[in-house]
Amino acid sequence: MSENFDVKLDGKSYLPDPSVKEDAWIKDYDKVYAESVKDPEAHWGKVAEELDWFKKWDRVREWDHPYAKWFTNAKLNISCNCLDRHIFDGRKNKVALIWVGNDGKEEVITYRQLYREVMRFANGLKSLGVVKGDRVCIYMPLVPEQIIAMLACARIGAVHSVIFGGFGANALRSRIKDAQAKIVITADASLRRGKRLDLKSIVDEAVVNTSSVEKIVVLRRMTPAMELFSEIEVDFYEIMEGVEKECEPEVMDAEDPLFILYTSGTTGPAKGIVHACGGYMVGTYYTTKTMFDLKEGDVMWCTADPGWITGHSYIVYGPLAVGATILISETTPDYPDPGVWWDMIEDFDVTVFYTAPTAIRMFMKLGEEWPEKYNLSSLRILGSVGEPLNPEAFEWYYRVIGKGKCPVLDTWWQTETGMHMITTVAGEPMKPGFAGRPVPGIVADVVDEGGKPVPPGTGGFLVIKEPWPSMMRTVYNKDERYRQYWTTIDNYYAAGDLAVKDEDGYIMILGRSDDVLIVSGHNIGSAEVESALVSHEAVAEAAVIGKPDPLKGDSIKAFVILRMGHKPGDKLKLDLVYHVRMNLGPIAIPSEIEFVESLPKTRSGKIMRRLLKAQELGMDPGDVSTLED
Ligand code: ATP
Ligand code: MG
């Protein structure tokens, strides 16, 4: 990157009601943060003490760059912390999961019920010959059985690899092969927008020539029940019949792998990230409890799918380790109408709501009249994850959904980090466009290529300087790829994102380093230009790319989706260029604007700029297996 990379920072901030802080787990962020980084081992050790272990650790952390061990020689089972602990701690009949299906069906499952089901399914897996260390692929719709399957694997020490139920056969096959999965757990079908989508036939196609797969477990939701091919296929509930009720948890070492999970594949082929039992549990427990500020009566709804890290950490492991009530839903945000999510918030008195900018921008596009039909007063905390939350989207979320009273947590983190890394702790001042400051225990910074911190207002690379408990331990079968993360920028963990800090230490994500635009020697983050475009009243969503230009380096092309009621045209193009110029200055103005109906996105809802660029330049699009249809 060139030297010149100044970012225009707007100093606007929102002060939450003082009562938020009075009641919060973290009352004094500055003090908690300072103590946590002065002695990270004491900080994380104290958190770990709140959880159940068969045997405590010798050391909290052993750091041998780039490899870290956390809670060395400690023994645990994460399922005991998500289930048994609550059974014996007074939450036996508390609701663990509320599920709402696409067809309006509902299920309410208490901690006791979940505990029973997990143990029986774990015994069912054992009866199929699954043992500690085996890889189990879970390819299911968003149903309670998906979570039961994950926890059952954890109980017996099998390493799960959850694959989002929207993927096609090729993506599924490559992941089954990479992990050498012994079992695939699936369902006959998922329901999306009222339509049945066949999953089992995709599995049939995917397992051809995958010699590792011994059994396929099928959840049969539909009537009449589909026939199974008895040589290798078994029914989800039949394997739970006739087994022991109890299933002793496998004693896991803190460093034993808990799961493999593939990244979203936004910037290139997805990476199989490996997380370890002990550190992952401590990191997700801590952030769920303190960042979402969870209290006993909360109902948390994270709209992600367990097939992504957000679902692993903030639907399954974090909230269950805390003992929370979670809502999960197979519904899509606009079916049968764009009020369905707000209706569910009203109906279930959801208090903590966690979603993605892509959903927020969709709701903005559709207009305020939808959320306004519902009573959203139960909401207490709002969260966002996955992409930069543009200031315009922040303000909309804060005002229209949070009614100006809920803290909005823009949480920056990755599949690799396992847990939240940067956000604004509930009760602290919020700055639209900024994710916020590092989570206690996390040392984040913005540096140049050599690892030297850049001054506030100057863009650079986002790095994490110290290991943390829920960091990935390796990339499955590709340890050299793991080492790259820790060796490209000094000895730091290079996140691959661009960022800028302000005078108060708040961090704004500027986009991916792969998507940086270099215009006349100036570096510009894609998110800066996109946020400037989205702040125009006509724009719902925008993506920008750089096109090689002999004079400027890159010239900027913008793809723009308009809000309802706005018409494309040359006049609007000029308005948009002027608007960006007023916001960011003359360097950042797009040379070309194209109005589009949709943008290419990953199945986790992230804009794939590399595809727009490949299309534009007539290049090979590379790996597109994670592209949404
Ligand atoms: P791949 O690594 O395969 O290209 P991916 O990076 O999209 O895919 P994830 O781990 O799902 O895979 O996403 C992490 C990335 O998402 C981050 O590196 C960042 O670019 C983006 N991201 C997540 N949360 C935020 C946020 N709050 N603000 C800005 N960007 C975010
Ligand atoms: Mg990534």
XYZ file of C-alpha atoms and ligand atoms in Angstrom:
661
model
C 0.000 0.000 0.000
C 1.174 3.506 -0.607
C 1.791 5.951 2.207
C -1.156 8.168 1.565
C -4.244 6.772 3.195
C -6.096 9.388 5.134
C -9.670 8.673 6.095
C -12.273 11.320 6.732
C -13.735 10.609 10.150
C -17.012 12.003 11.283
C -17.048 12.624 15.023
C -20.736 11.894 15.626
C -21.521 9.654 18.573
C -24.590 8.373 20.372
C -24.810 8.186 24.124
C -26.917 5.349 25.431
C -29.186 5.868 28.388
C -27.128 5.773 31.628
C -29.368 2.990 32.955
C -27.834 0.580 30.415
C -24.502 0.838 32.155
C -25.847 0.638 35.695
C -27.142 -2.786 34.989
C -24.462 -4.108 32.612
C -21.956 -6.913 33.186
C -19.220 -4.518 32.112
C -19.788 -1.213 33.884
C -16.413 0.363 33.318
C -14.996 -0.698 29.970
C -11.752 1.265 30.281
C -10.878 -0.287 33.613
C -11.871 -3.830 32.642
C -9.988 -3.541 29.364
C -6.815 -2.125 30.919
C -6.706 -4.887 33.524
C -7.451 -7.592 30.962
C -4.511 -6.748 28.744
C -2.113 -6.103 31.587
C -2.552 -9.711 32.641
C -4.425 -11.688 29.980
C -3.830 -14.984 31.749
C -5.510 -13.684 34.888
C -8.378 -12.280 32.820
C -9.137 -15.472 30.882
C -8.383 -17.694 33.879
C -11.026 -15.852 35.865
C -13.576 -16.332 33.085
C -12.734 -20.029 32.841
C -13.361 -20.449 36.574
C -17.047 -19.757 35.909
C -17.276 -22.937 33.824
C -17.154 -26.658 34.636
C -13.970 -28.660 34.065
C -13.148 -32.287 34.852
C -9.638 -31.102 35.579
C -8.312 -27.538 35.747
C -5.394 -26.245 33.676
C -1.685 -26.141 34.469
C -1.270 -22.892 32.564
C -3.861 -20.553 31.103
C -1.786 -19.909 27.998
C 1.304 -21.275 26.301
C 2.401 -19.143 23.392
C 4.920 -20.491 20.943
C 4.370 -18.249 17.945
C 2.318 -18.926 15.810
C 0.903 -21.758 17.917
C -0.977 -21.172 21.127
C -2.331 -23.574 23.688
C -4.972 -22.433 26.117
C -5.795 -24.088 29.444
C -3.025 -26.648 29.055
C -3.838 -30.143 30.251
C -7.290 -29.096 31.359
C -10.081 -31.600 30.703
C -13.653 -30.726 29.866
C -16.630 -31.410 27.678
C -18.381 -28.381 26.208
C -21.736 -30.222 26.128
C -21.602 -30.526 29.932
C -21.287 -26.763 30.121
C -24.138 -26.247 27.683
C -26.436 -28.839 29.260
C -25.533 -30.748 32.440
C -24.441 -27.588 34.262
C -27.891 -26.046 33.840
C -29.702 -29.257 34.733
C -27.992 -29.251 38.103
C -27.990 -25.469 38.521
C -31.694 -24.731 38.585
C -32.327 -24.231 34.859
C -33.655 -27.727 34.292
C -37.075 -26.618 33.072
C -35.945 -23.345 31.558
C -36.568 -22.991 27.839
C -33.365 -23.535 25.915
C -34.671 -23.355 22.365
C -37.738 -21.967 20.684
C -37.964 -22.977 17.064
C -40.241 -21.466 14.432
C -40.471 -23.318 11.153
C -41.063 -21.940 7.726
C -44.559 -23.388 7.763
C -45.410 -21.692 11.061
C -44.796 -24.833 13.112
C -43.308 -24.210 16.559
C -41.308 -26.216 19.034
C -40.255 -25.285 22.556
C -37.465 -27.315 24.127
C -36.330 -27.063 27.735
C -32.779 -27.638 28.928
C -33.880 -30.991 30.323
C -35.356 -32.062 27.012
C -32.344 -30.913 25.046
C -30.040 -32.751 27.459
C -32.027 -35.973 27.031
C -32.181 -35.732 23.256
C -28.494 -34.948 22.907
C -27.514 -37.926 25.048
C -29.746 -40.296 23.115
C -28.552 -39.061 19.766
C -24.949 -39.270 20.996
C -25.556 -42.906 21.886
C -27.139 -43.378 18.473
C -23.990 -42.053 16.816
C -21.906 -44.383 18.961
C -24.035 -47.282 17.793
C -22.990 -46.381 14.251
C -19.379 -46.729 15.293
C -18.536 -43.046 15.716
C -15.646 -42.520 18.120
C -13.657 -39.581 19.439
C -11.804 -37.776 16.670
C -14.051 -38.988 13.813
C -15.353 -36.255 11.542
C -19.106 -35.934 11.179
C -20.606 -33.735 8.511
C -23.901 -32.035 9.383
C -25.860 -30.771 6.376
C -29.299 -29.836 7.613
C -31.987 -27.179 7.576
C -32.331 -24.877 10.567
C -34.193 -27.262 12.849
C -33.559 -28.217 16.492
C -32.145 -31.551 15.331
C -29.247 -29.688 13.729
C -28.243 -28.352 17.135
C -28.869 -31.714 18.787
C -26.512 -33.289 16.247
C -23.788 -30.723 16.932
C -23.978 -31.144 20.696
C -24.110 -34.941 20.392
C -20.867 -34.877 18.396
C -19.308 -32.672 21.050
C -20.493 -35.071 23.753
C -18.650 -38.042 22.254
C -15.656 -36.085 20.992
C -16.490 -36.379 17.300
C -15.397 -33.351 15.268
C -18.365 -31.801 13.525
C -18.202 -29.983 10.252
C -21.476 -28.155 9.733
C -22.195 -27.261 6.139
C -24.871 -24.696 5.449
C -27.985 -26.431 4.107
C -28.158 -24.082 1.130
C -24.981 -25.355 -0.521
C -24.993 -27.446 -3.659
C -23.515 -30.905 -4.211
C -20.062 -29.752 -5.305
C -19.463 -27.538 -2.306
C -20.755 -30.319 -0.050
C -18.601 -32.982 -1.670
C -15.399 -30.968 -1.452
C -15.996 -30.343 2.249
C -16.852 -33.987 2.972
C -13.675 -35.011 1.179
C -11.479 -32.417 2.840
C -12.614 -33.583 6.286
C -12.787 -37.289 5.364
C -16.158 -37.427 7.098
C -17.317 -40.830 8.325
C -20.966 -39.870 8.760
C -23.194 -37.351 7.049
C -26.259 -36.168 8.959
C -28.931 -34.634 6.795
C -32.695 -34.239 6.331
C -35.087 -35.097 3.560
C -35.737 -31.438 2.804
C -35.616 -27.905 3.996
C -38.410 -25.399 3.630
C -37.688 -22.024 2.167
C -40.283 -19.400 1.320
C -42.951 -22.045 1.658
C -41.237 -24.309 -0.853
C -39.677 -27.675 -0.278
C -35.993 -27.927 -1.168
C -34.625 -31.395 -1.435
C -31.497 -31.971 0.641
C -31.172 -35.731 0.553
C -30.792 -35.905 -3.222
C -27.962 -33.372 -2.973
C -26.263 -35.597 -0.406
C -26.708 -38.601 -2.705
C -24.946 -36.694 -5.437
C -22.244 -35.386 -3.132
C -21.205 -38.708 -1.593
C -20.465 -40.393 -4.910
C -16.757 -41.210 -4.775
C -16.323 -40.121 -1.187
C -14.937 -43.333 0.210
C -14.809 -42.096 3.805
C -18.602 -41.921 4.285
C -19.956 -45.013 6.054
C -23.464 -43.935 7.035
C -25.969 -41.238 6.173
C -28.358 -40.269 8.936
C -31.598 -38.799 7.590
C -34.092 -36.676 9.474
C -37.422 -37.352 7.805
C -39.630 -34.305 8.299
C -41.994 -34.757 5.403
C -44.959 -37.038 4.904
C -45.042 -39.577 3.501
C -41.610 -40.462 4.905
C -39.043 -40.963 2.176
C -37.640 -44.422 1.727
C -34.160 -45.129 2.944
C -31.574 -47.351 1.362
C -30.890 -49.584 4.313
C -27.287 -50.501 3.478
C -25.954 -47.120 4.482
C -28.925 -44.900 5.358
C -30.500 -44.688 8.789
C -33.303 -42.634 10.251
C -32.404 -39.812 12.670
C -34.916 -40.915 15.319
C -34.536 -44.647 14.791
C -30.905 -44.571 15.894
C -32.133 -43.005 19.150
C -34.420 -45.938 19.867
C -33.353 -48.633 22.270
C -30.152 -46.860 23.279
C -29.143 -45.955 26.850
C -30.737 -42.782 28.206
C -27.495 -41.510 29.655
C -24.340 -40.814 27.719
C -21.185 -40.233 29.692
C -19.366 -37.249 28.218
C -16.039 -37.961 26.547
C -13.213 -36.420 28.541
C -11.697 -33.916 26.112
C -8.383 -32.193 26.393
C -8.718 -28.403 26.147
C -6.710 -28.515 22.918
C -8.645 -31.372 21.278
C -10.469 -30.161 18.165
C -14.163 -29.368 18.638
C -15.102 -28.614 15.054
C -14.035 -27.690 11.553
C -15.931 -24.861 9.921
C -15.405 -23.396 6.484
C -15.187 -19.617 6.021
C -17.713 -17.829 3.819
C -15.507 -17.943 0.703
C -15.946 -14.217 0.039
C -12.374 -13.489 -0.977
C -11.379 -16.904 -2.343
C -11.827 -20.634 -1.726
C -13.230 -21.317 1.741
C -10.757 -22.335 4.473
C -11.477 -25.183 6.918
C -10.983 -23.464 10.238
C -10.291 -25.716 13.247
C -11.361 -24.697 16.748
C -10.330 -26.310 20.027
C -12.631 -27.347 22.881
C -11.376 -25.346 25.857
C -10.479 -21.935 24.460
C -13.465 -21.783 22.152
C -15.797 -22.491 25.052
C -14.261 -19.782 27.233
C -14.229 -17.168 24.449
C -17.785 -17.692 23.287
C -19.130 -17.960 26.836
C -17.465 -14.703 27.838
C -18.534 -12.676 24.810
C -22.105 -13.981 24.787
C -22.509 -13.068 28.416
C -20.769 -9.712 28.480
C -21.135 -8.286 24.971
C -24.835 -9.134 24.646
C -25.074 -8.418 28.358
C -27.236 -11.502 28.807
C -29.423 -11.807 31.881
C -31.522 -14.707 33.092
C -34.797 -13.569 31.511
C -33.455 -12.684 28.086
C -34.730 -14.185 24.843
C -31.961 -14.025 22.303
C -32.540 -14.265 18.578
C -29.549 -14.603 16.300
C -30.819 -14.802 12.732
C -27.758 -16.612 11.362
C -27.735 -20.301 10.495
C -25.663 -22.701 12.610
C -23.843 -23.399 9.325
C -21.832 -20.196 9.887
C -19.537 -19.226 12.718
C -22.126 -16.715 13.942
C -24.538 -19.590 14.469
C -21.921 -21.856 16.076
C -20.846 -19.196 18.558
C -24.020 -17.170 19.173
C -26.856 -19.623 18.611
C -25.332 -22.810 19.923
C -22.236 -22.790 22.120
C -22.154 -19.296 23.642
C -25.825 -18.898 24.607
C -26.180 -22.485 25.804
C -23.001 -22.218 27.880
C -24.521 -19.114 29.470
C -27.867 -20.880 29.970
C -29.919 -18.513 27.819
C -33.191 -18.951 25.944
C -32.622 -18.819 22.215
C -35.023 -18.371 19.376
C -34.166 -20.012 16.082
C -36.132 -19.786 12.923
C -36.224 -21.267 9.492
C -38.057 -18.199 8.182
C -36.599 -15.823 5.632
C -37.013 -12.112 6.427
C -39.474 -11.314 3.652
C -41.711 -14.363 3.520
C -44.715 -14.424 3.675
C -44.238 -10.661 4.022
C -41.515 -8.282 5.252
C -43.163 -8.061 8.677
C -42.520 -11.649 9.683
C -39.360 -11.020 11.749
C -40.849 -8.027 13.586
C -43.943 -10.089 14.259
C -41.756 -12.763 15.863
C -39.946 -10.210 18.013
C -43.308 -8.965 19.277
C -44.708 -12.453 19.677
C -41.793 -13.959 21.632
C -40.714 -10.801 23.472
C -37.243 -11.028 22.002
C -34.817 -8.917 24.025
C -31.504 -9.434 22.186
C -31.568 -9.370 18.398
C -28.488 -10.143 16.276
C -28.552 -9.913 12.508
C -26.510 -8.858 9.462
C -26.167 -5.579 7.534
C -27.511 -7.258 4.401
C -30.831 -7.877 6.194
C -30.896 -4.383 7.692
C -30.307 -2.811 4.273
C -33.067 -4.957 2.803
C -35.505 -3.713 5.441
C -34.415 -0.120 4.823
C -35.152 -0.593 1.167
C -38.664 -1.878 1.908
C -39.555 1.038 4.149
C -40.296 1.784 7.801
C -43.955 0.925 7.561
C -43.215 -2.771 8.099
C -41.471 -2.636 11.478
C -43.818 0.127 12.555
C -46.773 -2.246 12.533
C -45.320 -4.190 15.448
C -44.549 -3.607 19.088
C -40.792 -3.960 19.412
C -40.561 -2.621 22.957
C -39.172 -5.872 24.369
C -35.873 -5.247 22.557
C -32.956 -4.301 24.771
C -29.794 -4.948 22.702
C -29.275 -4.963 18.935
C -26.310 -6.516 17.168
C -24.890 -6.697 13.673
C -22.208 -8.858 12.093
C -20.766 -9.923 8.764
C -20.006 -6.756 6.867
C -19.456 -3.116 7.737
C -22.632 -1.581 9.147
C -22.819 1.635 7.106
C -23.564 4.733 9.236
C -26.878 5.104 7.420
C -27.848 1.528 8.259
C -26.701 2.019 11.865
C -28.946 5.037 12.267
C -31.909 3.270 10.759
C -31.420 0.208 12.967
C -30.952 2.371 16.061
C -33.937 4.598 15.378
C -36.518 2.409 13.644
C -35.873 -0.918 15.393
C -34.253 0.165 18.673
C -36.447 3.290 19.058
C -33.357 5.160 20.170
C -33.044 3.172 23.384
C -31.113 0.013 22.496
C -27.335 -0.143 22.224
C -26.338 -1.253 18.716
C -23.342 -3.582 18.762
C -21.509 -3.668 15.471
C -19.429 -6.779 16.146
C -16.308 -7.376 14.065
C -14.934 -10.888 14.095
C -14.278 -13.868 11.805
C -14.622 -17.619 11.489
C -10.949 -17.694 12.448
C -11.403 -15.648 15.622
C -14.292 -17.758 16.921
C -15.669 -14.902 19.016
C -16.295 -11.151 18.949
C -13.056 -9.185 18.758
C -14.099 -5.561 18.306
C -17.399 -3.956 19.217
C -18.937 -1.291 21.396
C -19.757 -2.622 24.839
C -23.383 -1.936 25.816
C -23.547 1.363 27.669
C -20.474 2.923 25.990
C -20.859 5.744 23.448
C -21.558 4.416 19.953
C -20.131 5.868 16.769
C -21.952 5.022 13.544
C -19.568 3.416 11.075
C -17.182 2.267 13.800
C -17.293 -1.278 15.118
C -15.835 0.094 18.346
C -13.002 -0.926 20.619
C -11.432 -4.329 21.320
C -13.205 -6.821 23.532
C -11.457 -7.153 26.919
C -8.483 -9.477 26.549
C -8.002 -8.627 22.864
C -5.120 -6.495 21.624
C -6.151 -5.079 18.255
C -4.368 -2.396 16.268
C -4.136 -0.741 12.881
C -0.640 -0.916 11.401
C 1.333 -0.438 8.192
C 2.856 -3.279 6.154
C 5.802 -3.482 8.516
C 3.604 -3.721 11.603
C 4.159 -0.149 12.792
C 1.006 1.418 14.266
C -0.376 4.161 12.054
C -1.667 7.395 13.607
C -5.400 7.976 14.153
C -7.143 8.912 10.926
C -4.726 6.925 8.767
C -5.892 3.686 7.208
C -3.921 0.458 7.571
C -4.109 -3.254 8.226
C -6.155 -4.606 11.075
C -4.054 -6.938 13.231
C -4.412 -8.766 16.533
C -1.183 -8.640 18.465
C -1.671 -11.292 21.131
C -3.248 -14.748 20.993
C -6.748 -15.213 22.413
C -8.506 -18.349 23.685
C -10.929 -18.934 20.805
C -8.427 -18.358 18.020
C -8.343 -21.034 15.324
C -5.697 -23.664 15.928
C -5.024 -24.485 12.293
C -6.558 -24.627 8.827
C -7.577 -28.224 8.321
C -5.005 -30.068 6.191
C -3.319 -26.737 5.448
C -1.207 -25.710 8.362
C 0.994 -23.560 6.107
C -2.102 -21.447 5.424
C -2.538 -21.079 9.175
C 1.037 -19.887 9.612
C 0.520 -17.277 6.904
C -2.024 -15.464 9.074
C 0.659 -14.904 11.703
C 3.631 -14.151 9.496
C 2.604 -11.663 6.798
C 2.568 -8.549 8.992
C 5.361 -8.756 11.532
C 4.436 -11.428 14.079
C 0.825 -10.348 14.330
C -2.390 -12.045 13.311
C -3.307 -10.356 10.008
C -7.083 -10.282 9.681
C -7.074 -9.391 5.978
C -9.249 -6.329 6.602
C -8.405 -2.649 6.349
C -9.264 -0.333 9.202
C -8.750 3.062 10.735
C -8.695 4.192 14.351
C -9.877 7.506 15.711
C -8.451 9.495 18.620
C -10.568 7.541 21.110
C -9.332 4.166 19.876
C -12.561 3.332 18.029
C -11.923 1.139 14.989
C -13.731 1.481 11.677
C -13.500 -1.367 9.159
C -12.766 -0.017 5.685
C -13.209 -3.244 3.739
C -11.042 -6.183 2.757
C -7.396 -5.635 1.919
C -8.113 -7.585 -1.295
C -10.703 -4.983 -2.285
C -8.613 -1.881 -1.643
C -8.891 0.765 -4.354
C -5.739 2.643 -5.249
C -6.728 5.845 -6.981
C -3.964 8.268 -7.974
C -1.736 6.881 -5.262
C -4.390 7.075 -2.547
C -5.728 3.964 -0.858
C -9.471 3.897 -0.437
C -11.380 1.177 1.362
C -14.351 -0.216 -0.545
C -16.572 0.280 2.509
C -15.886 4.011 2.617
C -17.240 4.609 -0.871
C -20.101 2.157 -0.367
C -21.157 3.842 2.874
C -21.051 7.227 1.187
C -23.332 5.904 -1.546
C -25.702 4.237 0.918
C -26.012 7.514 2.798
C -27.806 8.959 -0.252
C -31.575 8.722 0.164
C -32.021 6.856 -3.120
C -29.526 4.075 -2.408
C -30.316 0.840 -0.619
C -27.088 -1.057 -1.218
C -23.863 -0.520 -3.125
C -20.702 -2.372 -4.082
C -17.601 -0.823 -5.581
C -14.634 -2.295 -7.421
C -11.446 -0.920 -8.908
C -10.854 -1.155 -12.646
C -7.291 -0.779 -13.889
C -6.782 2.707 -15.270
C -3.542 3.770 -16.975
C -3.562 7.184 -15.343
C -5.122 6.686 -11.942
C -4.134 3.123 -11.015
C -7.736 2.182 -10.325
C -10.881 3.864 -11.481
C -13.922 3.214 -9.316
C -16.991 1.479 -10.617
C -20.077 1.360 -8.389
C -22.978 -1.073 -8.595
C -26.037 0.418 -6.948
C -29.396 -0.954 -5.807
C -32.044 1.738 -5.379
C -34.583 2.053 -2.595
C -38.257 1.637 -3.400
C -39.683 4.623 -5.235
C -36.426 5.819 -6.839
C -35.802 5.663 -10.571
C -32.451 5.049 -12.240
C -31.203 7.682 -14.684
C -28.317 9.941 -15.659
C -29.490 12.710 -13.359
C -29.327 10.357 -10.379
C -25.855 9.188 -11.428
C -24.627 12.779 -11.339
C -26.288 13.295 -7.961
C -24.546 10.250 -6.577
C -21.154 11.306 -7.862
C -21.671 14.735 -6.313
C -22.815 13.146 -3.064
C -19.687 10.979 -2.807
C -17.534 13.957 -3.680
C -19.093 16.007 -0.862
C -18.648 13.123 1.565
C -15.210 11.819 0.697
C -13.613 14.302 -1.668
C -12.720 14.177 -5.349
C -10.392 11.159 -5.241
C -13.099 8.701 -4.214
C -15.711 9.538 -6.825
C -16.901 6.665 -9.003
C -16.094 7.014 -12.706
C -18.898 4.632 -13.552
C -22.213 3.800 -11.893
C -24.410 0.904 -12.859
C -27.898 0.429 -11.406
C -28.614 -3.215 -10.635
C -31.438 -5.251 -9.104
C -29.187 -7.462 -7.004
C -25.552 -8.026 -6.083
C -23.671 -11.322 -6.055
C -23.493 -12.524 -2.456
C -22.156 -15.490 -0.554
C -24.724 -17.708 1.047
C -23.910 -16.009 4.328
C -25.011 -12.708 2.777
C -21.722 -10.978 1.970
C -21.111 -9.024 -1.208
C -18.646 -10.841 -3.469
C -16.761 -7.964 -5.043
C -14.228 -10.305 -6.631
C -17.034 -11.681 -8.806
C -18.206 -8.247 -9.917
C -14.615 -7.482 -10.804
C -14.085 -10.727 -12.693
C -17.273 -10.155 -14.662
C -16.361 -6.590 -15.419
C -12.857 -7.423 -16.581
C -13.744 -10.683 -18.289
C -11.513 -12.636 -15.906
C -11.892 -16.138 -14.489
C -14.296 -15.834 -11.519
C -12.377 -18.437 -9.467
C -14.160 -20.507 -6.815
C -17.880 -19.654 -6.933
C -19.159 -22.571 -4.878
C -20.261 -20.287 -2.034
C -22.262 -17.971 -4.298
C -25.988 -17.606 -3.555
C -28.224 -18.703 -6.441
P -13.300 -15.840 3.282
O -12.332 -15.689 4.418
O -13.448 -17.242 2.843
O -13.048 -14.874 2.175
P -15.172 -14.382 4.894
O -13.974 -13.596 5.331
O -16.338 -13.599 4.410
O -14.765 -15.458 3.802
P -16.190 -14.983 7.512
O -15.250 -15.539 8.491
O -17.595 -15.453 7.533
O -15.641 -15.319 6.071
O -16.258 -13.412 7.632
C -15.294 -12.627 8.299
C -15.156 -11.292 7.590
O -16.426 -10.626 7.571
C -14.229 -10.327 8.230
O -12.886 -10.544 7.891
C -14.756 -8.978 7.720
O -14.263 -8.695 6.422
C -16.235 -9.214 7.635
N -16.903 -8.710 8.855
C -17.445 -9.425 9.848
N -18.014 -8.634 10.775
C -17.802 -7.365 10.366
C -18.145 -6.077 10.891
N -18.828 -5.932 12.025
N -17.739 -4.992 10.199
C -17.055 -5.116 9.045
N -16.720 -6.290 8.490
C -17.091 -7.409 9.134
Mg -12.069 -14.211 5.734
